[in-house]
Coordinates of C-alpha atoms in Angstrom, one line a residue:
Chain A
X1 CA 9.4 85.7 -56.5
X2 CA 6.7 83.1 -55.8
X3 CA 6.1 80.5 -58.5
X4 CA 2.6 79.2 -58.9
X5 CA 1.3 76.3 -60.9
X6 CA -2.3 76.7 -61.9
X7 CA -4.2 73.6 -63.0
X8 CA -7.5 73.7 -64.9
X9 CA -6.2 76.8 -66.6
X10 CA -8.5 76.6 -69.6
X11 CA -11.6 75.8 -67.5
X12 CA -14.5 78.2 -66.7
X13 CA -13.0 79.3 -63.3
X14 CA -9.4 78.4 -63.7
X15 CA -8.9 80.7 -66.7
X16 CA -10.1 83.6 -64.5
X17 CA -7.2 83.1 -62.1
X18 CA -4.6 84.1 -64.7
X19 CA -5.3 87.9 -65.0
X20 CA -5.4 88.5 -61.2
X21 CA -2.2 86.4 -60.8
X22 CA -0.4 88.6 -63.3
X23 CA -1.9 91.8 -62.0
X24 CA -0.6 91.1 -58.5
X25 CA 3.0 91.3 -59.9
X26 CA 4.4 88.9 -57.3
X27 CA 4.0 85.6 -59.2
X28 CA 5.9 83.7 -61.8
X29 CA 2.8 82.1 -63.4
X30 CA 2.9 78.6 -64.8
X31 CA -0.3 77.0 -66.1
X32 CA -1.0 73.5 -67.2
X33 CA -3.6 72.1 -69.5
X34 CA -4.0 69.1 -71.8
X35 CA -4.1 71.5 -74.8
X36 CA -1.2 71.3 -77.1
X37 CA -1.0 75.1 -77.6
X38 CA -2.0 78.0 -75.4
X39 CA -5.4 79.6 -76.3
X40 CA -5.2 82.5 -78.8
X41 CA -5.9 85.1 -76.1
X42 CA -3.0 83.8 -73.9
X43 CA -0.5 86.4 -72.8
X44 CA 3.2 86.0 -73.1
X45 CA 3.7 86.6 -69.4
X46 CA 2.3 83.1 -68.7
X47 CA 4.3 79.9 -69.1
X48 CA 2.1 77.3 -70.7
X49 CA 2.7 73.6 -70.1
X50 CA 1.0 70.7 -71.7
X51 CA 0.4 67.7 -69.5
X52 CA -2.3 65.2 -68.6
X53 CA -2.6 65.3 -64.8
X54 CA -4.2 61.8 -64.9
X55 CA -0.9 60.5 -66.2
X56 CA 1.5 60.3 -63.2
X57 CA 4.6 60.3 -65.4
X58 CA 3.6 63.5 -67.3
X59 CA 2.5 65.1 -64.0
X60 CA 5.8 64.3 -62.2
X61 CA 7.9 65.6 -65.2
X62 CA 5.9 68.8 -65.0
X63 CA 6.5 69.2 -61.3
X64 CA 10.2 68.7 -61.6
X65 CA 10.4 71.2 -64.4
X66 CA 8.4 73.9 -62.7
X67 CA 9.1 73.3 -59.0
X68 CA 6.3 75.5 -57.9
X69 CA 6.2 77.1 -54.5
X70 CA 2.4 77.4 -54.8
X71 CA -0.2 75.1 -56.3
X72 CA -3.6 76.5 -57.4
X73 CA -5.5 73.4 -58.2
X74 CA -8.7 74.2 -60.2
X75 CA -8.8 71.2 -62.5
X76 CA -11.7 68.8 -62.1
X77 CA -14.3 67.0 -64.2
X78 CA -17.1 69.6 -64.8
X79 CA -19.5 68.5 -67.6
X80 CA -22.8 70.0 -66.6
X81 CA -25.3 67.5 -65.2
X82 CA -22.9 64.6 -65.5
X83 CA -20.4 65.8 -63.0
X84 CA -22.7 65.2 -60.0
X85 CA -22.6 61.4 -60.5
X86 CA -19.6 60.7 -62.7
X87 CA -16.9 58.3 -61.6
X88 CA -14.5 60.8 -63.1
X89 CA -14.8 62.4 -59.6
X90 CA -12.9 59.4 -58.2
X91 CA -10.3 59.7 -60.9
X92 CA -9.8 63.4 -59.9
X93 CA -9.4 62.5 -56.3
X94 CA -6.7 60.0 -57.2
X95 CA -4.9 62.5 -59.6
X96 CA -5.1 65.2 -57.0
X97 CA -3.5 63.0 -54.3
X98 CA -0.7 62.3 -56.7
X99 CA -0.4 66.0 -57.5
X100 CA -0.1 66.9 -53.8
X101 CA 2.5 64.3 -53.2
X102 CA 4.7 65.4 -56.1
X103 CA 4.2 69.0 -55.2
X104 CA 5.5 68.3 -51.7
X105 CA 8.4 66.3 -53.0
X106 CA 9.5 69.2 -55.1
X107 CA 9.6 71.6 -52.2
X108 CA 6.1 73.2 -52.6
X109 CA 4.9 75.4 -49.8
X110 CA 1.2 76.2 -50.2
X111 CA -1.8 74.5 -51.9
X112 CA -5.1 76.1 -52.7
X113 CA -7.9 73.9 -54.2
X114 CA -11.3 74.4 -55.6
X115 CA -14.0 73.0 -53.3
X116 CA -17.8 73.3 -53.6
X117 CA -20.9 74.3 -51.7
X118 CA -22.0 70.7 -52.5
X119 CA -19.8 69.6 -49.6
X120 CA -22.3 71.0 -47.1
X121 CA -25.4 69.4 -45.7
X122 CA -28.2 71.0 -47.8
X123 CA -31.0 69.9 -45.6
X124 CA -30.5 72.8 -43.1
X125 CA -31.5 76.4 -43.3
X126 CA -29.4 77.0 -46.3
X127 CA -26.9 79.3 -44.8
X128 CA -23.5 77.6 -45.2
X129 CA -20.8 78.4 -42.7
X130 CA -17.3 76.9 -42.7
X131 CA -17.3 76.5 -39.0
X132 CA -20.9 75.4 -38.2
X133 CA -22.7 73.8 -41.1
X134 CA -22.3 70.1 -41.2
X135 CA -20.4 68.5 -44.1
X136 CA -22.8 65.9 -45.5
X137 CA -22.5 65.8 -49.2
X138 CA -25.5 64.2 -51.0
X139 CA -23.7 63.5 -54.3
X140 CA -20.7 61.7 -55.5
X141 CA -19.2 65.0 -56.6
X142 CA -19.7 66.7 -53.2
X143 CA -18.4 63.5 -51.4
X144 CA -15.3 63.3 -53.5
X145 CA -14.4 67.0 -53.0
X146 CA -15.1 66.6 -49.2
X147 CA -13.0 63.5 -49.0
X148 CA -10.1 65.2 -50.9
X149 CA -10.2 68.1 -48.5
X150 CA -10.0 65.8 -45.5
X151 CA -7.0 64.1 -46.9
X152 CA -5.4 67.3 -48.0
X153 CA -5.6 68.8 -44.5
X154 CA -4.0 65.7 -42.9
X155 CA -1.3 65.6 -45.6
X156 CA -0.6 69.4 -45.3
X157 CA -0.3 69.1 -41.5
X158 CA 2.0 66.1 -41.7
X159 CA 4.2 67.7 -44.5
X160 CA 4.2 71.1 -42.9
X161 CA 2.5 72.6 -45.9
X162 CA 0.0 75.5 -45.8
X163 CA -3.3 74.6 -47.4
X164 CA -6.6 76.3 -48.1
X165 CA -9.8 75.1 -49.7
X166 CA -12.1 77.6 -51.5
X167 CA -15.8 76.4 -51.6
X168 CA -17.4 77.7 -54.8
X169 CA -21.1 78.5 -54.8
X170 CA -22.8 79.7 -58.0
X171 CA -20.4 81.2 -60.6
X172 CA -21.6 82.7 -63.9
X173 CA -20.0 84.8 -66.6
X174 CA -17.8 84.5 -69.7
X175 CA -17.2 81.0 -71.0
X176 CA -19.9 79.4 -68.9
X177 CA -21.2 76.2 -70.4
X178 CA -24.2 77.1 -72.6
X179 CA -26.5 74.6 -70.8
X180 CA -26.1 76.3 -67.4
X181 CA -28.7 78.7 -66.1
X182 CA -27.4 82.2 -66.7
X183 CA -25.7 81.3 -70.0
X184 CA -28.7 79.5 -71.4
X185 CA -31.2 82.3 -70.5
X186 CA -28.9 85.0 -72.0
X187 CA -28.4 82.9 -75.2
X188 CA -32.0 82.1 -75.6
X189 CA -33.1 85.7 -75.3
X190 CA -30.3 87.0 -77.6
X191 CA -31.6 84.5 -80.2
X192 CA -35.2 85.5 -79.6
X193 CA -36.1 82.0 -78.4
X194 CA -38.3 81.1 -75.4
X195 CA -36.4 80.4 -72.1
X196 CA -38.3 77.6 -70.3
X197 CA -37.3 77.7 -66.6
X198 CA -38.3 76.1 -63.3
X199 CA -40.4 78.0 -60.8
X200 CA -37.3 80.1 -59.9
X201 CA -38.0 80.4 -56.2
X202 CA -34.7 78.8 -55.3
X203 CA -32.4 81.3 -53.4
X204 CA -28.8 81.0 -54.5
X205 CA -25.5 82.9 -54.0
X206 CA -24.2 84.1 -57.3
X207 CA -20.7 85.5 -57.9
X208 CA -19.3 86.6 -61.3
X209 CA -16.6 84.1 -62.4
X210 CA -14.0 86.9 -62.7
X211 CA -14.6 87.6 -59.0
X212 CA -14.3 83.9 -58.2
X213 CA -10.9 83.8 -59.9
X214 CA -9.8 87.0 -58.1
X215 CA -11.0 85.6 -54.8
X216 CA -8.9 82.4 -55.3
X217 CA -5.8 84.4 -56.1
X218 CA -6.4 86.5 -52.9
X219 CA -6.8 83.3 -50.9
X220 CA -3.6 81.9 -52.5
X221 CA -1.6 85.1 -51.6
X222 CA -2.9 85.0 -48.0
X223 CA -1.9 82.7 -45.3
X224 CA -5.4 81.6 -44.4
X225 CA -5.8 77.9 -44.0
X226 CA -8.7 75.5 -44.2
X227 CA -12.1 76.0 -45.9
X228 CA -13.2 79.4 -47.1
X229 CA -16.5 80.1 -48.9
X230 CA -15.9 81.8 -52.2
X231 CA -19.2 83.6 -52.8
X232 CA -21.0 87.0 -52.5
X233 CA -22.9 86.3 -49.3
X234 CA -26.1 87.6 -50.9
X235 CA -29.0 85.3 -51.7
X236 CA -31.1 86.0 -54.7
X237 CA -34.0 84.0 -56.2
X238 CA -33.2 82.4 -59.5
X239 CA -36.3 84.1 -61.0
X240 CA -34.9 87.5 -60.0
X241 CA -31.7 86.7 -61.9
X242 CA -33.7 85.5 -64.9
X243 CA -36.0 88.5 -64.9
X244 CA -33.0 90.9 -64.5
X245 CA -31.6 89.4 -67.7
X246 CA -34.9 89.6 -69.4
X247 CA -35.5 93.3 -68.5
X248 CA -32.0 94.2 -69.6
X249 CA -32.6 92.6 -73.0
X250 CA -36.3 93.8 -73.0
X251 CA -37.5 90.2 -73.7
X252 CA -39.6 89.4 -70.6
X253 CA -42.2 87.7 -72.8
X254 CA -39.7 84.9 -73.6
X255 CA -39.3 83.8 -69.9
X256 CA -41.4 80.8 -69.1
X257 CA -41.2 80.4 -65.3
X258 CA -42.6 77.0 -64.1
X259 CA -42.2 75.4 -67.6
X260 CA -39.6 73.0 -66.3
X261 CA -39.5 70.9 -63.1
X262 CA -36.9 72.0 -60.6
X263 CA -34.2 69.3 -60.3
X264 CA -34.9 66.7 -57.6
X265 CA -33.0 67.3 -54.3
X266 CA -32.7 71.1 -55.0
X267 CA -32.7 72.9 -51.6
X268 CA -34.8 76.1 -51.4
X269 CA -31.8 78.2 -50.2
X270 CA -28.0 78.1 -50.5
X271 CA -26.2 81.2 -49.4
X272 CA -22.6 81.5 -48.1
X273 CA -21.5 83.0 -44.9
X274 CA -18.6 85.0 -46.3
X275 CA -17.1 86.3 -43.0
X276 CA -13.9 84.4 -43.5
X277 CA -13.4 85.6 -47.0
X278 CA -14.1 89.2 -46.1
X279 CA -12.3 89.4 -42.7
X280 CA -9.5 86.9 -42.9
X281 CA -8.7 86.9 -46.6
X282 CA -9.7 90.6 -46.8
X283 CA -11.3 90.2 -50.1
X284 CA -14.7 91.4 -51.5
X285 CA -16.1 91.3 -55.0
X286 CA -15.6 94.0 -57.6
X287 CA -19.0 93.4 -59.2
X288 CA -22.5 93.3 -57.9
X289 CA -25.0 91.1 -59.6
X290 CA -26.2 93.9 -61.8
X291 CA -22.8 94.7 -63.2
X292 CA -21.8 91.0 -63.4
X293 CA -24.9 90.2 -65.5
X294 CA -24.2 93.3 -67.7
X295 CA -20.7 92.1 -68.4
X296 CA -21.9 88.6 -69.1
X297 CA -24.5 89.8 -71.6
X298 CA -21.9 91.8 -73.4
X299 CA -19.6 88.9 -73.5
X300 CA -22.2 86.5 -74.9
X301 CA -23.4 89.0 -77.5
X302 CA -19.8 89.3 -78.7
X303 CA -19.3 85.6 -78.5
X304 CA -22.5 84.8 -80.5
X305 CA -21.7 87.4 -83.2
X306 CA -18.1 86.3 -83.7
X307 CA -17.9 82.7 -82.7
X308 CA -14.5 81.4 -81.6
X309 CA -13.0 78.0 -82.1
X310 CA -13.4 77.0 -78.5
X311 CA -16.7 77.4 -76.8
X312 CA -17.6 74.6 -74.5
X313 CA -15.6 74.9 -71.3
X314 CA -15.6 73.2 -67.9
X315 CA -15.3 74.4 -64.3
Chain B
X1 CA -25.6 31.0 -51.8
X2 CA -23.9 34.3 -51.2
X3 CA -20.4 34.7 -52.5
X4 CA -18.0 36.8 -50.5
X5 CA -14.6 38.1 -51.5
X6 CA -12.4 38.8 -48.5
X7 CA -9.4 41.1 -48.9
X8 CA -6.5 41.3 -46.5
X9 CA -7.1 37.6 -45.7
X10 CA -3.7 37.0 -44.3
X11 CA -3.7 40.1 -42.1
X12 CA -4.1 40.3 -38.4
X13 CA -7.8 40.9 -38.5
X14 CA -8.7 39.7 -42.0
X15 CA -7.6 36.2 -41.3
X16 CA -10.0 36.0 -38.4
X17 CA -13.0 36.5 -40.7
X18 CA -12.5 33.2 -42.4
X19 CA -13.6 30.8 -39.6
X20 CA -16.9 32.7 -38.8
X21 CA -17.6 32.9 -42.6
X22 CA -17.3 29.2 -42.9
X23 CA -19.2 28.5 -39.7
X24 CA -22.2 30.5 -40.9
X25 CA -22.6 28.0 -43.6
X26 CA -24.2 30.5 -46.0
X27 CA -21.2 31.8 -47.8
X28 CA -19.0 30.7 -50.7
X29 CA -15.8 32.1 -49.4
X30 CA -13.2 33.6 -51.7
X31 CA -10.1 35.2 -50.3
X32 CA -7.4 37.2 -51.9
X33 CA -3.9 38.0 -50.9
X34 CA -0.6 38.7 -52.6
X35 CA 0.8 35.4 -51.3
X36 CA 1.5 32.8 -54.0
X37 CA 0.1 30.0 -51.9
X38 CA -2.4 29.7 -49.1
X39 CA -1.0 29.6 -45.6
X40 CA -0.3 26.1 -44.2
X41 CA -3.3 26.3 -41.9
X42 CA -5.7 27.2 -44.7
X43 CA -8.8 25.0 -45.1
X44 CA -9.9 23.5 -48.3
X45 CA -13.3 25.1 -48.0
X46 CA -11.8 28.4 -48.9
X47 CA -10.9 29.5 -52.4
X48 CA -7.6 31.2 -52.4
X49 CA -6.8 33.8 -55.1
X50 CA -3.4 35.5 -55.6
X51 CA -3.7 39.1 -56.7
X52 CA -2.1 42.5 -56.0
X53 CA -5.1 44.8 -55.3
X54 CA -2.8 47.8 -56.2
X55 CA -2.6 46.4 -59.7
X56 CA -5.9 47.3 -61.5
X57 CA -5.5 44.7 -64.1
X58 CA -5.0 41.9 -61.6
X59 CA -7.8 43.2 -59.4
X60 CA -10.3 43.4 -62.3
X61 CA -9.3 39.9 -63.5
X62 CA -10.1 38.6 -60.0
X63 CA -13.4 40.4 -59.9
X64 CA -14.5 38.9 -63.2
X65 CA -13.5 35.5 -62.1
X66 CA -15.2 35.6 -58.7
X67 CA -18.1 37.9 -59.3
X68 CA -18.7 38.3 -55.6
X69 CA -22.1 39.3 -54.2
X70 CA -20.4 40.6 -51.1
X71 CA -17.1 42.4 -50.5
X72 CA -15.4 42.2 -47.1
X73 CA -12.6 44.7 -47.5
X74 CA -10.0 44.3 -44.7
X75 CA -6.8 45.0 -46.7
X76 CA -4.8 48.1 -45.8
X77 CA -1.3 49.2 -44.9
X78 CA -0.7 48.3 -41.3
X79 CA 3.0 48.4 -40.3
X80 CA 2.9 49.4 -36.6
X81 CA 3.9 53.0 -36.0
X82 CA 4.5 53.7 -39.8
X83 CA 0.8 53.3 -40.8
X84 CA -0.2 56.5 -39.0
X85 CA 1.7 58.7 -41.4
X86 CA 2.6 56.6 -44.4
X87 CA 1.6 57.7 -47.9
X88 CA 0.6 54.1 -48.4
X89 CA -2.7 55.3 -46.9
X90 CA -3.4 57.3 -50.1
X91 CA -2.5 54.3 -52.2
X92 CA -5.0 52.2 -50.4
X93 CA -7.7 54.8 -50.8
X94 CA -7.0 54.7 -54.6
X95 CA -7.0 50.9 -54.7
X96 CA -10.2 50.7 -52.7
X97 CA -12.0 53.1 -55.0
X98 CA -11.0 50.9 -57.9
X99 CA -12.1 47.8 -56.0
X100 CA -15.6 49.3 -55.3
X101 CA -16.0 50.3 -58.9
X102 CA -15.1 46.9 -60.2
X103 CA -17.2 45.1 -57.6
X104 CA -20.3 47.2 -58.7
X105 CA -19.6 46.5 -62.4
X106 CA -19.6 42.8 -61.7
X107 CA -23.0 42.9 -60.0
X108 CA -21.9 43.1 -56.4
X109 CA -24.5 43.9 -53.8
X110 CA -23.0 44.7 -50.4
X111 CA -19.7 46.1 -49.2
X112 CA -18.3 46.0 -45.7
X113 CA -15.0 47.8 -45.0
X114 CA -12.6 48.1 -42.1
X115 CA -12.6 51.6 -40.6
X116 CA -11.0 52.8 -37.4
X117 CA -11.6 54.7 -34.2
X118 CA -8.9 57.1 -35.5
X119 CA -11.7 58.6 -37.7
X120 CA -13.2 60.2 -34.6
X121 CA -12.3 63.5 -32.9
X122 CA -10.1 62.4 -30.0
X123 CA -10.2 65.7 -28.2
X124 CA -13.6 65.1 -26.6
X125 CA -14.7 62.9 -23.7
X126 CA -13.4 59.8 -25.3
X127 CA -16.7 58.0 -25.7
X128 CA -17.0 57.4 -29.5
X129 CA -20.6 57.3 -30.9
X130 CA -21.3 56.8 -34.6
X131 CA -24.2 59.3 -34.4
X132 CA -22.8 62.0 -32.2
X133 CA -19.0 62.1 -32.0
X134 CA -17.5 64.4 -34.6
X135 CA -15.3 62.9 -37.3
X136 CA -12.1 64.9 -37.1
X137 CA -9.1 62.5 -37.7
X138 CA -5.8 63.9 -36.5
X139 CA -3.7 61.5 -38.7
X140 CA -3.2 60.7 -42.3
X141 CA -4.4 57.2 -41.6
X142 CA -7.6 58.3 -39.9
X143 CA -8.2 61.0 -42.6
X144 CA -7.7 58.4 -45.4
X145 CA -10.2 56.0 -43.8
X146 CA -12.7 58.8 -43.1
X147 CA -12.3 60.1 -46.7
X148 CA -12.8 56.6 -48.1
X149 CA -16.0 56.1 -46.1
X150 CA -17.4 59.4 -47.3
X151 CA -16.8 58.3 -50.9
X152 CA -18.1 54.8 -50.3
X153 CA -21.4 56.0 -48.9
X154 CA -22.0 58.3 -51.9
X155 CA -21.0 55.6 -54.3
X156 CA -23.2 53.0 -52.7
X157 CA -26.2 55.4 -52.6
X158 CA -25.7 56.2 -56.3
X159 CA -25.1 52.5 -57.4
X160 CA -27.9 51.2 -55.1
X161 CA -25.4 49.1 -53.2
X162 CA -25.6 48.3 -49.5
X163 CA -22.6 49.4 -47.5
X164 CA -21.4 49.3 -43.9
X165 CA -18.2 50.5 -42.3
X166 CA -16.9 48.8 -39.1
X167 CA -14.7 51.0 -37.0
X168 CA -12.1 48.9 -35.2
X169 CA -10.8 50.0 -31.8
X170 CA -8.1 48.1 -30.0
X171 CA -7.7 44.5 -31.2
X172 CA -5.3 42.0 -29.7
X173 CA -4.7 38.3 -30.0
X174 CA -3.1 35.7 -32.2
X175 CA -0.8 37.0 -35.0
X176 CA -0.5 40.5 -33.5
X177 CA 2.6 42.3 -34.5
X178 CA 5.2 41.7 -31.8
X179 CA 5.8 45.4 -31.4
X180 CA 2.2 46.1 -30.3
X181 CA 1.3 46.4 -26.7
X182 CA -0.3 43.1 -25.7
X183 CA 2.0 41.0 -27.9
X184 CA 5.1 42.8 -26.7
X185 CA 4.3 42.5 -23.0
X186 CA 3.4 38.8 -23.3
X187 CA 6.5 38.0 -25.3
X188 CA 8.8 39.9 -22.9
X189 CA 7.4 38.1 -19.9
X190 CA 7.5 34.7 -21.6
X191 CA 11.2 35.4 -22.3
X192 CA 11.8 36.6 -18.8
X193 CA 12.7 40.1 -20.0
X194 CA 11.7 43.4 -18.5
X195 CA 8.6 45.1 -20.1
X196 CA 9.1 48.8 -20.1
X197 CA 5.7 50.5 -20.5
X198 CA 4.2 54.0 -20.4
X199 CA 2.3 55.2 -17.3
X200 CA -0.6 53.0 -18.5
X201 CA -3.4 55.3 -17.3
X202 CA -4.8 55.5 -20.9
X203 CA -8.3 53.9 -21.0
X204 CA -8.9 51.9 -24.2
X205 CA -11.5 49.6 -25.6
X206 CA -10.0 46.1 -26.2
X207 CA -11.6 43.3 -28.2
X208 CA -10.0 40.0 -29.0
X209 CA -9.2 39.8 -32.7
X210 CA -11.3 36.6 -33.2
X211 CA -14.3 38.5 -31.9
X212 CA -13.4 41.4 -34.2
X213 CA -13.4 39.0 -37.1
X214 CA -16.7 37.5 -36.0
X215 CA -18.3 41.0 -35.6
X216 CA -17.3 41.9 -39.1
X217 CA -18.9 38.7 -40.4
X218 CA -22.1 39.4 -38.4
X219 CA -22.1 42.9 -39.9
X220 CA -21.7 41.6 -43.4
X221 CA -24.6 39.1 -43.0
X222 CA -26.8 41.9 -41.6
X223 CA -28.4 44.7 -43.7
X224 CA -27.2 47.4 -41.3
X225 CA -25.7 50.3 -43.3
X226 CA -23.2 53.1 -42.4
X227 CA -20.7 53.2 -39.6
X228 CA -20.7 50.7 -36.8
X229 CA -18.2 50.6 -33.9
X230 CA -16.5 47.2 -33.6
X231 CA -15.5 47.0 -30.0
X232 CA -16.4 45.7 -26.6
X233 CA -17.8 48.9 -25.2
X234 CA -15.7 48.5 -22.0
X235 CA -12.9 50.8 -21.1
X236 CA -9.9 49.4 -19.4
X237 CA -6.7 51.1 -18.3
X238 CA -3.6 49.9 -20.3
X239 CA -1.9 49.2 -16.9
X240 CA -4.7 46.9 -15.9
X241 CA -4.3 44.9 -19.1
X242 CA -0.5 44.8 -18.5
X243 CA -0.9 43.7 -14.9
X244 CA -3.5 41.1 -15.8
X245 CA -0.9 39.5 -18.2
X246 CA 1.8 39.8 -15.5
X247 CA -0.3 38.2 -12.8
X248 CA -1.3 35.3 -15.1
X249 CA 2.4 34.7 -15.9
X250 CA 3.4 35.5 -12.3
X251 CA 6.0 38.0 -13.5
X252 CA 4.8 41.3 -12.1
X253 CA 8.4 42.2 -11.2
X254 CA 9.2 42.6 -14.9
X255 CA 6.6 45.3 -15.5
X256 CA 8.1 48.8 -15.6
X257 CA 5.2 51.2 -15.7
X258 CA 6.3 54.8 -16.6
X259 CA 9.6 53.6 -18.1
X260 CA 8.6 54.9 -21.5
X261 CA 6.9 58.1 -22.5
X262 CA 3.3 57.9 -23.7
X263 CA 3.1 58.7 -27.4
X264 CA 2.3 62.3 -28.2
X265 CA -1.3 63.0 -29.0
X266 CA -2.6 60.0 -27.1
X267 CA -6.0 60.8 -25.6
X268 CA -6.7 59.7 -22.1
X269 CA -9.8 57.7 -23.0
X270 CA -11.1 56.0 -26.1
X271 CA -14.1 53.8 -25.6
X272 CA -16.8 52.8 -28.2
X273 CA -20.5 53.2 -27.8
X274 CA -21.5 49.7 -29.0
X275 CA -25.3 50.3 -29.1
X276 CA -25.5 49.8 -32.9
X277 CA -23.4 46.7 -32.9
X278 CA -25.4 45.1 -30.0
X279 CA -28.9 46.2 -31.0
X280 CA -28.9 46.6 -34.8
X281 CA -26.3 44.0 -35.8
X282 CA -27.4 41.9 -32.8
X283 CA -23.8 40.8 -32.0
X284 CA -21.9 40.6 -28.8
X285 CA -18.4 39.2 -28.0
X286 CA -17.7 35.7 -27.1
X287 CA -14.7 36.5 -25.0
X288 CA -14.2 38.9 -22.1
X289 CA -10.8 40.4 -21.6
X290 CA -9.8 37.7 -19.1
X291 CA -10.5 34.9 -21.6
X292 CA -9.2 36.8 -24.5
X293 CA -5.8 37.4 -22.8
X294 CA -5.7 33.8 -21.7
X295 CA -6.1 32.6 -25.3
X296 CA -3.5 35.1 -26.5
X297 CA -1.0 33.9 -23.9
X298 CA -1.6 30.3 -24.9
X299 CA -1.1 31.2 -28.6
X300 CA 2.1 33.1 -28.0
X301 CA 3.6 30.4 -25.8
X302 CA 2.9 27.9 -28.6
X303 CA 4.2 30.3 -31.2
X304 CA 7.4 31.0 -29.4
X305 CA 8.1 27.3 -28.7
X306 CA 7.4 26.2 -32.2
X307 CA 8.1 29.1 -34.5
X308 CA 6.3 29.1 -37.8
X309 CA 7.7 30.5 -41.1
X310 CA 5.4 33.6 -41.0
X311 CA 5.3 35.8 -38.0
X312 CA 5.0 39.4 -38.8
X313 CA 1.5 40.2 -39.9
X314 CA -0.5 43.3 -40.6
X315 CA -4.0 44.5 -39.8

């Protein structure tokens, strides 16, 4: 049986890797977070570990206890807005290098990490291909992820490890930070409040977060190496996403397109080429946008009616 | 007056930055090394600091004492052979990120770092251009330098710092590690011993280390940003360098071309496009290969006749 260590296991995306890992029935699943106790919805099939990955001593103790064969590294700094420029990105580069070293020292075989579409050059036509789109990150976040991938690939080659790098595009769904687009529009409309938006003409590639988690698990189980876009491959205008939500909730009058400026540096289009994900990993999403939004609305309605202790989550 | 902090100041290349900094007469020159005392040939015009840059506390204390306006970061792990694969590369990435942060916090304005031709893809035609040659380092060393540059550029953009990155090709001269090509051939012939070499057909771009140091100081004083090749622009076959040394010492019979295998992964040709260095920085070398080798032979003869306490040096 393969033994996986999942980092960032209480984060927005990391938590979505747990169910598909268990469902595959081929993994001994270890997860790590800084929380002292597992979340209330944690299943007994998962071994929870408490450690701060920024602390080399705690991290190395964890590695020697678990001795994972596989590392699924989803932990990162992910506070909305702030993460683009935060120096926490450098701290996560450092912690990740440490993690890779310790993983290799304890006999680890395969590493899969969360990358980002922000590694790509955004000044082109907006179609992002692993093999042909230049890597020219415009932000500290994108640069840090890109730099870590460069070092991971060299490290893996040298240590004879297998490594892959899933580039996440636009995830939405349960546990999304309430300030992010899909979450904030749904929440506003459920509360009957206006939802001021930008013009909404930006084309993006959305994938429901449960599908993002499943795609990472499929990538982990495969022997595909290098960068793989984790996305739907379908471009949709933000305003179409917004209006889909409004129509479902019958509150189109609350949508205020153009009421907010679009963030500076936003490219008109960002869509993934998903050929590698489909053909090499052999994975495709379970949900289309319609079903994904439906599930997300149901989740938020439940969440807002019966609030839980923990609401704000990261990547 | 501008205040520069030079790291790696006792290394093979770093030490060569001191004289041109002083000669320019526009710098207050601070240098840092782990040595407790300045080397015996240190001049009183230079302020020597002892600190271990791997130790964040020592490094930050130094930064707050010096408050440099400019950082010339030449320190790195440089043990011949070992540096290509050593995990010390990751430690230097981490220490360098710390250094950049502390420099910015203390009001620093411009950073110039030592990069390497090993950042380039070596599978092409061997002419390395900053603007058109892909960056595809094959080694952990090259990957670490490449990754650090990516992060430095994003950091500098965000913090409004000026930053440049000098890619070093093949330096030779005083204080070179005795195991490296030019040093080992000269030493063998001066001792009257055979000098077993590879076939020597590899074309490389050599620059005397004093010129490398002068080029870095010119780059530092300029406002050129981004990557700049630090090289001669002239390709020469290793065997021609070797035979030039042999002819000068009249010991051609000691040269054994083809007696050693060429290292695996050695590309046939690595030559720099030096357009940026010549036109934008406005710098060209003082020495051609003939004069550079002459000076190097003189230095080694002196060194081997009157050995000093310190011989093995790094980059």
